[in-house]
Amino acid sequence: MKVLLGLAGSDESIKTLRQTIERTAAVGDDLTVVVVDKPETKRSQEEMREQAESLLSEAGIETDVETLEGDPGSALVNFTEQGEFDQLVIGGGTVSPMGKIRLGPIAEFVLLNAPTTVKLVR
């Protein structure tokens, strides 16, 4: 399966990265990783890129890690359209006290506009 992993600088992105690396190692997906620009997160785009490259290298997975500029949601959707991916994996969403999922604006935009299956890792 041709999988695109979209990362920002959040803790959810690290969790998503780790889970996606595990799956890729287990089933041999064709993985591409992109890091979006989201200034309000804990890690810069460059820090996130370096961490992704390091974790991928440790797992023995060779893949490209690219950075995307502009609005994160639009950039992910556009990149997905251009690459003809089978699945887009993103992290996000929190659980309310009532047990309902709350999506951030980027995750919501991607879920509503992506041209392919979206896997949301929480």
PDB file of C-alpha atoms in Angstrom:
ATOM      1  CA  MET A   1       0.000   0.000   0.000  1.00  0.00           C
ATOM      2  CA  LYS A   2       1.257   3.491  -0.824  1.00  0.00           C
ATOM      3  CA  VAL A   3       1.004   5.476   2.437  1.00  0.00           C
ATOM      4  CA  LEU A   4       1.539   9.169   3.131  1.00  0.00           C
ATOM      5  CA  LEU A   5       2.259  10.163   6.727  1.00  0.00           C
ATOM      6  CA  GLY A   6       1.577  13.792   7.592  1.00  0.00           C
ATOM      7  CA  LEU A   7       3.364  15.177  10.647  1.00  0.00           C
ATOM      8  CA  ALA A   8       3.321  18.435  12.584  1.00  0.00           C
ATOM      9  CA  GLY A   9       5.390  19.109  15.711  1.00  0.00           C
ATOM     10  CA  SER A  10       2.990  17.705  18.308  1.00  0.00           C
ATOM     11  CA  ASP A  11       3.248  14.736  20.657  1.00  0.00           C
ATOM     12  CA  GLU A  12       0.400  13.138  18.650  1.00  0.00           C
ATOM     13  CA  SER A  13       2.621  13.325  15.569  1.00  0.00           C
ATOM     14  CA  ILE A  14       5.398  11.414  17.344  1.00  0.00           C
ATOM     15  CA  LYS A  15       2.919   8.728  18.411  1.00  0.00           C
ATOM     16  CA  THR A  16       1.575   8.548  14.855  1.00  0.00           C
ATOM     17  CA  LEU A  17       5.102   8.314  13.454  1.00  0.00           C
ATOM     18  CA  ARG A  18       6.018   5.443  15.781  1.00  0.00           C
ATOM     19  CA  GLN A  19       2.833   3.478  14.977  1.00  0.00           C
ATOM     20  CA  THR A  20       3.243   4.005  11.246  1.00  0.00           C
ATOM     21  CA  ILE A  21       6.883   2.888  11.375  1.00  0.00           C
ATOM     22  CA  GLU A  22       5.804  -0.295  13.204  1.00  0.00           C
ATOM     23  CA  ARG A  23       3.164  -1.040  10.566  1.00  0.00           C
ATOM     24  CA  THR A  24       5.524  -0.279   7.692  1.00  0.00           C
ATOM     25  CA  ALA A  25       8.164  -2.599   9.131  1.00  0.00           C
ATOM     26  CA  ALA A  26       5.579  -5.351   9.620  1.00  0.00           C
ATOM     27  CA  VAL A  27       3.783  -5.236   6.253  1.00  0.00           C
ATOM     28  CA  GLY A  28       6.177  -3.407   3.938  1.00  0.00           C
ATOM     29  CA  ASP A  29       4.068  -0.405   2.969  1.00  0.00           C
ATOM     30  CA  ASP A  30       5.558   2.127   0.558  1.00  0.00           C
ATOM     31  CA  LEU A  31       5.858   5.053   2.984  1.00  0.00           C
ATOM     32  CA  THR A  32       6.352   8.750   2.290  1.00  0.00           C
ATOM     33  CA  VAL A  33       6.625  11.220   5.176  1.00  0.00           C
ATOM     34  CA  VAL A  34       5.830  14.931   5.006  1.00  0.00           C
ATOM     35  CA  VAL A  35       6.203  17.509   7.756  1.00  0.00           C
ATOM     36  CA  VAL A  36       3.820  20.465   7.664  1.00  0.00           C
ATOM     37  CA  ASP A  37       4.500  23.920   9.030  1.00  0.00           C
ATOM     38  CA  LYS A  38       2.500  24.504  12.218  1.00  0.00           C
ATOM     39  CA  PRO A  39       4.286  27.230  14.219  1.00  0.00           C
ATOM     40  CA  GLU A  40       2.257  26.815  17.429  1.00  0.00           C
ATOM     41  CA  THR A  41       3.476  23.248  18.077  1.00  0.00           C
ATOM     42  CA  LYS A  42       6.207  22.081  20.472  1.00  0.00           C
ATOM     43  CA  ARG A  43       8.723  21.173  17.773  1.00  0.00           C
ATOM     44  CA  SER A  44       9.816  23.158  14.752  1.00  0.00           C
ATOM     45  CA  GLN A  45       9.405  21.738  11.276  1.00  0.00           C
ATOM     46  CA  GLU A  46      13.143  21.055  11.094  1.00  0.00           C
ATOM     47  CA  GLU A  47      13.203  19.339  14.523  1.00  0.00           C
ATOM     48  CA  MET A  48      10.299  17.141  13.478  1.00  0.00           C
ATOM     49  CA  ARG A  49      11.998  16.254  10.201  1.00  0.00           C
ATOM     50  CA  GLU A  50      15.214  15.272  12.014  1.00  0.00           C
ATOM     51  CA  GLN A  51      13.305  13.149  14.526  1.00  0.00           C
ATOM     52  CA  ALA A  52      11.376  11.399  11.746  1.00  0.00           C
ATOM     53  CA  GLU A  53      14.585  10.659   9.836  1.00  0.00           C
ATOM     54  CA  SER A  54      16.217   9.319  12.993  1.00  0.00           C
ATOM     55  CA  LEU A  55      13.323   6.992  13.907  1.00  0.00           C
ATOM     56  CA  LEU A  56      13.017   5.751  10.331  1.00  0.00           C
ATOM     57  CA  SER A  57      16.747   5.065  10.182  1.00  0.00           C
ATOM     58  CA  GLU A  58      16.656   3.150  13.483  1.00  0.00           C
ATOM     59  CA  ALA A  59      13.853   0.976  12.074  1.00  0.00           C
ATOM     60  CA  GLY A  60      15.777   0.376   8.848  1.00  0.00           C
ATOM     61  CA  ILE A  61      13.134   2.049   6.691  1.00  0.00           C
ATOM     62  CA  GLU A  62      14.401   4.034   3.750  1.00  0.00           C
ATOM     63  CA  THR A  63      11.981   6.738   2.646  1.00  0.00           C
ATOM     64  CA  ASP A  64      11.839  10.393   1.769  1.00  0.00           C
ATOM     65  CA  VAL A  65      10.986  12.947   4.439  1.00  0.00           C
ATOM     66  CA  GLU A  66       9.814  16.177   2.878  1.00  0.00           C
ATOM     67  CA  THR A  67       8.649  19.500   4.280  1.00  0.00           C
ATOM     68  CA  LEU A  68       5.523  21.275   3.067  1.00  0.00           C
ATOM     69  CA  GLU A  69       4.948  25.006   3.214  1.00  0.00           C
ATOM     70  CA  GLY A  70       1.681  26.906   3.509  1.00  0.00           C
ATOM     71  CA  ASP A  71      -1.585  25.986   5.193  1.00  0.00           C
ATOM     72  CA  PRO A  72      -1.050  22.514   6.730  1.00  0.00           C
ATOM     73  CA  GLY A  73      -4.435  21.033   5.786  1.00  0.00           C
ATOM     74  CA  SER A  74      -4.376  22.283   2.209  1.00  0.00           C
ATOM     75  CA  ALA A  75      -0.742  21.255   1.768  1.00  0.00           C
ATOM     76  CA  LEU A  76      -1.478  17.691   2.908  1.00  0.00           C
ATOM     77  CA  VAL A  77      -4.542  17.354   0.680  1.00  0.00           C
ATOM     78  CA  ASN A  78      -2.686  18.747  -2.346  1.00  0.00           C
ATOM     79  CA  PHE A  79       0.336  16.489  -1.793  1.00  0.00           C
ATOM     80  CA  THR A  80      -1.975  13.487  -1.436  1.00  0.00           C
ATOM     81  CA  GLU A  81      -3.699  14.305  -4.718  1.00  0.00           C
ATOM     82  CA  GLN A  82      -0.395  14.631  -6.575  1.00  0.00           C
ATOM     83  CA  GLY A  83       1.070  11.373  -5.251  1.00  0.00           C
ATOM     84  CA  GLU A  84      -1.934   9.097  -5.733  1.00  0.00           C
ATOM     85  CA  PHE A  85      -1.595   7.571  -2.269  1.00  0.00           C
ATOM     86  CA  ASP A  86      -3.793   4.731  -1.001  1.00  0.00           C
ATOM     87  CA  GLN A  87      -3.903   6.113   2.526  1.00  0.00           C
ATOM     88  CA  LEU A  88      -3.100   9.326   4.384  1.00  0.00           C
ATOM     89  CA  VAL A  89      -2.155   8.914   8.047  1.00  0.00           C
ATOM     90  CA  ILE A  90      -2.425  11.842  10.453  1.00  0.00           C
ATOM     91  CA  GLY A  91      -2.461  12.243  14.204  1.00  0.00           C
ATOM     92  CA  GLY A  92      -4.947  14.325  16.072  1.00  0.00           C
ATOM     93  CA  GLY A  93      -8.112  14.505  17.964  1.00  0.00           C
ATOM     94  CA  THR A  94      -8.665  14.642  21.675  1.00  0.00           C
ATOM     95  CA  VAL A  95     -11.365  13.006  23.731  1.00  0.00           C
ATOM     96  CA  SER A  96     -13.876  15.173  25.572  1.00  0.00           C
ATOM     97  CA  PRO A  97     -14.957  14.359  29.143  1.00  0.00           C
ATOM     98  CA  MET A  98     -18.045  12.726  27.597  1.00  0.00           C
ATOM     99  CA  GLY A  99     -15.867  10.409  25.480  1.00  0.00           C
ATOM    100  CA  LYS A 100     -16.499  12.183  22.176  1.00  0.00           C
ATOM    101  CA  ILE A 101     -13.660  12.945  19.800  1.00  0.00           C
ATOM    102  CA  ARG A 102     -12.785  16.574  19.184  1.00  0.00           C
ATOM    103  CA  LEU A 103     -10.900  17.316  15.998  1.00  0.00           C
ATOM    104  CA  GLY A 104      -8.580  20.233  15.440  1.00  0.00           C
ATOM    105  CA  PRO A 105      -9.021  22.386  12.350  1.00  0.00           C
ATOM    106  CA  ILE A 106      -6.274  20.644  10.353  1.00  0.00           C
ATOM    107  CA  ALA A 107      -7.547  17.110  11.023  1.00  0.00           C
ATOM    108  CA  GLU A 108     -11.100  18.163  10.248  1.00  0.00           C
ATOM    109  CA  PHE A 109     -10.080  19.805   6.966  1.00  0.00           C
ATOM    110  CA  VAL A 110      -8.062  16.783   5.890  1.00  0.00           C
ATOM    111  CA  LEU A 111     -10.816  14.317   6.808  1.00  0.00           C
ATOM    112  CA  LEU A 112     -13.371  16.305   4.817  1.00  0.00           C
ATOM    113  CA  ASN A 113     -11.223  17.047   1.767  1.00  0.00           C
ATOM    114  CA  ALA A 114      -8.675  14.265   1.247  1.00  0.00           C
ATOM    115  CA  PRO A 115      -9.106  12.316  -1.990  1.00  0.00           C
ATOM    116  CA  THR A 116      -8.198   9.016  -0.309  1.00  0.00           C
ATOM    117  CA  THR A 117      -8.734   7.013   2.866  1.00  0.00           C
ATOM    118  CA  VAL A 118      -7.572   8.884   5.978  1.00  0.00           C
ATOM    119  CA  LYS A 119      -6.342   7.061   9.063  1.00  0.00           C
ATOM    120  CA  LEU A 120      -6.595   9.202  12.204  1.00  0.00           C
ATOM    121  CA  VAL A 121      -4.290   8.051  15.000  1.00  0.00           C
ATOM    122  CA  ARG A 122      -5.309   9.138  18.486  1.00  0.00           C
TER     123      ARG A 122
END
